[in-house]
Structures are given as C-alpha cells and as structure tokens.
Amino acid sequence: MQFNRQEVSVVRRLRFLTMMLAVVVSSWSFAASQTEPRDGSHDFDFTHGKWHTHITQILDPFDGGTHTVTMDGTKTSMSVWNGRAWLEEIEADGPDGHWEGATFFLYNPKSGQWSQQYIDSASGEFQAPTVGSFKNGRAELYATETYKGENVIVRGVWSDIAADSHRYEIAYSQDGGRTWLTSFKAVLTRLK
C-alpha cells in the first residue's frame, strides 16, 4: 500500500500529536505523585482538655531499665492558632517531689510535620525539638541529643489514641534506630 504526500503528512502529524499527548498525560501523573503533604494541622486535636497522667520514668534505659520512678499528675492542653499549634502544661508528683514542664507543638504546613519542644521548669531550658508526623493513627517525632555523654536518637510516640485516652513514650537508640530502649512512659486518661 502506498500513501501520497498528503496522507504521509497526516500520519506524521497524528504520530506527533499522539506522542505529545502521551507526554502531557505522563506529566499529569507525575504531578499527581508530587502532591502537597496531607493537611495534618489538626492531628493533635485529640489532646485538648485536662488529662490524668500516670508516668513511669526509666532512669537507666541503657543499663537494664530496672530503676524506675512513677509519678501521677495532670496534663492540660490548649490549642493555639486554630489547632496549628498546641501548648501543654504538665504537673506531677512522685517520690522525688513535684515536677512541672511545658511542651509547645507547632505544625509546618509546607513539610506536613509537627515539631515538639519541651521546657522543664527546673532548668528553664528548651530541649532540642523533635520533628515528625502522624501515620495510621500514630505519631512519631525524632531528634538527636546527648544522653549521659553519648549521642543518641530520641523518638517520641503517641499511640493507642482514643477519645478519652492515649499513650506517650520516649525511647532512645544508640545504634541508628535499629533498636529502641524506652526511657519515659505516660498513660493518659481524660478528666474533662
């Protein structure tokens, strides 16, 4: 079968248009895969209100974890900037006396991540911020810090989140995150 010049020209144009259409469609799917992070600005809304907190602090997580201190107290959490930030106040009593601290959480809409910064009332100093996000009903925020002279990775985890309860744990890793040793556990139940 032979084509005249006009037919060949039409076939070439159709091929060109088909290739261009394929490029446009593939760029749409690439753009769709490069979407903005999900809006997690209300991930911490479950913390609003006043909570009873039962705390277990493991004093020797790298040396067997046998020395612990327990405390009971309250955590009060309020939203700032319509839930894009949160302020927590914590008070607890244990065998070593009264403990107070505060935590500030801030949501970054560009990264889709939260940062958490803790302040202990006794030292008046901010700890290094942890940063992370929520996935499948669980939050994990990470940082590096020095613990008893060693650089470690620290991980804060919020889990078992329900309307009237949740858990919070801090764990350390000396091996780049392959293994974790818990140093702090809080079981929280809503008071109001």
CSV table of C-alpha atoms in Angstrom, one decimal:
chain,number,residue,atom,x,y,z
A,1,MET,CA,0.0,0.0,0.0
A,2,GLN,CA,1.3,3.4,-1.0
A,3,PHE,CA,0.5,6.7,0.6
A,4,ASN,CA,0.6,10.1,-1.2
A,5,ARG,CA,2.4,13.0,0.3
A,6,GLN,CA,-0.7,14.4,2.0
A,7,GLU,CA,-1.6,11.1,3.7
A,8,VAL,CA,2.1,10.8,4.9
A,9,SER,CA,1.9,14.3,6.3
A,10,VAL,CA,-1.4,13.5,8.2
A,11,VAL,CA,0.1,10.3,9.6
A,12,ARG,CA,3.2,12.1,10.8
A,13,ARG,CA,1.1,14.8,12.4
A,14,LEU,CA,-1.1,12.1,14.2
A,15,ARG,CA,2.0,10.4,15.5
A,16,PHE,CA,3.4,13.7,16.7
A,17,LEU,CA,0.1,14.6,18.4
A,18,THR,CA,-0.1,11.1,19.9
A,19,MET,CA,3.5,11.5,21.4
A,20,MET,CA,2.7,15.0,22.7
A,21,LEU,CA,-0.5,13.7,24.3
A,22,ALA,CA,1.5,10.9,25.9
A,23,VAL,CA,4.0,13.4,27.3
A,24,VAL,CA,1.2,15.6,28.7
A,25,VAL,CA,-0.7,12.6,30.3
A,26,SER,CA,2.5,11.3,31.9
A,27,SER,CA,3.4,14.7,33.3
A,28,TRP,CA,-0.1,14.8,34.9
A,29,SER,CA,0.5,11.5,36.6
A,30,PHE,CA,4.0,12.7,37.7
A,31,ALA,CA,2.5,16.0,39.1
A,32,ALA,CA,-0.2,13.9,40.9
A,33,SER,CA,2.5,11.8,42.6
A,34,GLN,CA,4.3,15.1,43.7
A,35,THR,CA,1.3,16.3,45.7
A,36,GLU,CA,1.5,18.6,48.7
A,37,PRO,CA,1.7,16.8,52.1
A,38,ARG,CA,-1.7,15.9,53.6
A,39,ASP,CA,-3.1,18.6,55.9
A,40,GLY,CA,-2.2,17.3,59.4
A,41,SER,CA,-2.8,20.6,61.1
A,42,HIS,CA,-5.4,19.1,63.4
A,43,ASP,CA,-3.6,15.9,64.2
A,44,PHE,CA,-3.1,16.9,67.9
A,45,ASP,CA,-6.7,17.9,68.4
A,46,PHE,CA,-7.3,14.8,70.4
A,47,THR,CA,-5.1,16.2,73.2
A,48,HIS,CA,-7.4,19.2,74.0
A,49,GLY,CA,-8.5,19.4,77.6
A,50,LYS,CA,-7.4,18.2,81.0
A,51,TRP,CA,-5.9,14.7,81.5
A,52,HIS,CA,-4.7,12.5,84.3
A,53,THR,CA,-1.2,11.2,83.6
A,54,HIS,CA,0.4,8.2,85.1
A,55,ILE,CA,4.2,8.5,84.3
A,56,THR,CA,6.9,5.9,84.5
A,57,GLN,CA,10.4,7.2,84.0
A,58,ILE,CA,13.1,4.6,83.4
A,59,LEU,CA,16.3,6.0,85.0
A,60,ASP,CA,18.7,3.5,83.4
A,61,PRO,CA,17.4,2.6,80.0
A,62,PHE,CA,20.9,1.5,78.7
A,63,ASP,CA,21.7,-0.4,81.9
A,64,GLY,CA,18.9,-2.8,82.1
A,65,GLY,CA,16.0,-0.5,82.8
A,66,THR,CA,15.5,-1.7,86.4
A,67,HIS,CA,15.5,1.7,88.1
A,68,THR,CA,12.1,3.5,87.7
A,69,VAL,CA,10.2,6.3,89.2
A,70,THR,CA,6.5,6.7,88.9
A,71,MET,CA,4.5,9.9,89.1
A,72,ASP,CA,0.9,10.9,88.9
A,73,GLY,CA,-0.5,14.3,87.9
A,74,THR,CA,-2.3,16.3,85.2
A,75,LYS,CA,-1.7,17.5,81.7
A,76,THR,CA,-3.7,20.4,80.4
A,77,SER,CA,-3.5,21.1,76.7
A,78,MET,CA,-4.9,24.0,74.7
A,79,SER,CA,-4.8,24.9,71.1
A,80,VAL,CA,-3.2,28.0,69.6
A,81,TRP,CA,-3.8,29.4,66.1
A,82,ASN,CA,-6.9,27.3,65.5
A,83,GLY,CA,-5.1,24.0,66.2
A,84,ARG,CA,-1.9,24.6,64.2
A,85,ALA,CA,-0.1,24.8,67.5
A,86,TRP,CA,-0.6,23.4,71.0
A,87,LEU,CA,0.6,24.3,74.5
A,88,GLU,CA,0.7,21.6,77.1
A,89,GLU,CA,1.3,22.1,80.8
A,90,ILE,CA,2.3,19.1,82.9
A,91,GLU,CA,2.4,18.8,86.7
A,92,ALA,CA,3.1,15.6,88.5
A,93,ASP,CA,4.1,14.3,92.0
A,94,GLY,CA,6.3,11.4,92.8
A,95,PRO,CA,8.8,10.2,95.4
A,96,ASP,CA,11.3,13.0,94.5
A,97,GLY,CA,8.7,15.7,94.8
A,98,HIS,CA,6.7,18.0,92.4
A,99,TRP,CA,7.6,18.2,88.7
A,100,GLU,CA,6.4,20.8,86.2
A,101,GLY,CA,7.0,21.1,82.5
A,102,ALA,CA,5.6,22.5,79.3
A,103,THR,CA,5.5,21.4,75.7
A,104,PHE,CA,4.9,23.5,72.6
A,105,PHE,CA,3.9,21.8,69.4
A,106,LEU,CA,3.9,23.6,66.0
A,107,TYR,CA,2.6,22.4,62.7
A,108,ASN,CA,4.6,23.2,59.5
A,109,PRO,CA,2.2,23.1,56.5
A,110,LYS,CA,5.0,23.0,53.9
A,111,SER,CA,6.5,19.8,55.3
A,112,GLY,CA,3.3,18.4,56.8
A,113,GLN,CA,5.2,17.8,60.0
A,114,TRP,CA,5.0,18.7,63.6
A,115,SER,CA,7.7,19.9,65.9
A,116,GLN,CA,7.7,19.5,69.7
A,117,GLN,CA,9.7,21.5,72.1
A,118,TYR,CA,9.8,20.6,75.8
A,119,ILE,CA,10.7,23.0,78.6
A,120,ASP,CA,11.4,21.7,82.1
A,121,SER,CA,10.5,24.3,84.8
A,122,ALA,CA,13.5,23.4,87.0
A,123,SER,CA,16.1,24.1,84.3
A,124,GLY,CA,14.2,26.7,82.4
A,125,GLU,CA,15.8,25.4,79.2
A,126,PHE,CA,14.3,24.2,75.9
A,127,GLN,CA,15.2,20.7,74.9
A,128,ALA,CA,16.1,20.0,71.2
A,129,PRO,CA,12.9,19.9,69.2
A,130,THR,CA,11.6,16.6,67.9
A,131,VAL,CA,10.1,16.6,64.4
A,132,GLY,CA,7.8,14.1,62.7
A,133,SER,CA,4.3,13.3,61.7
A,134,PHE,CA,1.2,11.1,62.1
A,135,LYS,CA,0.6,8.0,60.1
A,136,ASN,CA,-2.1,5.3,60.7
A,137,GLY,CA,-3.2,6.9,64.0
A,138,ARG,CA,0.2,7.0,65.5
A,139,ALA,CA,2.7,10.0,65.7
A,140,GLU,CA,6.4,9.6,65.7
A,141,LEU,CA,8.7,12.6,66.2
A,142,TYR,CA,12.5,12.3,66.2
A,143,ALA,CA,15.6,14.2,67.2
A,144,THR,CA,19.2,13.6,68.2
A,145,GLU,CA,20.5,14.6,71.6
A,146,THR,CA,23.2,13.8,74.1
A,147,TYR,CA,22.2,11.3,76.8
A,148,LYS,CA,24.8,10.7,79.6
A,149,GLY,CA,27.6,11.9,77.3
A,150,GLU,CA,26.5,9.8,74.2
A,151,ASN,CA,24.8,10.9,71.0
A,152,VAL,CA,21.5,9.1,70.7
A,153,ILE,CA,18.4,9.3,68.5
A,154,VAL,CA,15.3,10.1,70.6
A,155,ARG,CA,11.8,9.1,69.4
A,156,GLY,CA,8.5,10.4,70.9
A,157,VAL,CA,5.5,8.2,70.1
A,158,TRP,CA,1.8,8.9,70.6
A,159,SER,CA,-0.2,5.7,70.3
A,160,ASP,CA,-3.4,4.0,71.3
A,161,ILE,CA,-5.2,7.2,70.6
A,162,ALA,CA,-8.9,7.2,71.6
A,163,ALA,CA,-11.4,9.8,72.6
A,164,ASP,CA,-10.6,9.5,76.3
A,165,SER,CA,-7.1,8.0,76.4
A,166,HIS,CA,-3.8,7.8,74.8
A,167,ARG,CA,-0.2,6.8,75.4
A,168,TYR,CA,3.1,8.7,75.0
A,169,GLU,CA,6.5,7.2,75.1
A,170,ILE,CA,10.1,8.4,74.7
A,171,ALA,CA,12.7,5.9,73.6
A,172,TYR,CA,16.5,6.2,72.8
A,173,SER,CA,18.6,4.4,70.2
A,174,GLN,CA,22.4,4.1,70.3
A,175,ASP,CA,22.5,2.2,67.1
A,176,GLY,CA,21.0,4.5,64.5
A,177,GLY,CA,17.4,3.4,65.1
A,178,ARG,CA,17.8,-0.4,64.8
A,179,THR,CA,16.8,-0.9,68.5
A,180,TRP,CA,15.0,1.3,71.0
A,181,LEU,CA,15.0,1.5,74.8
A,182,THR,CA,12.1,3.2,76.5
A,183,SER,CA,13.0,5.9,79.0
A,184,PHE,CA,9.6,7.5,79.7
A,185,LYS,CA,6.0,6.3,79.5
A,186,ALA,CA,2.8,8.2,80.2
A,187,VAL,CA,-0.7,6.7,80.2
A,188,LEU,CA,-3.2,9.5,79.9
A,189,THR,CA,-7.0,9.4,80.6
A,190,ARG,CA,-9.3,12.3,80.1
A,191,LEU,CA,-10.6,14.3,83.1
A,192,LYS,CA,-12.5,16.9,81.1
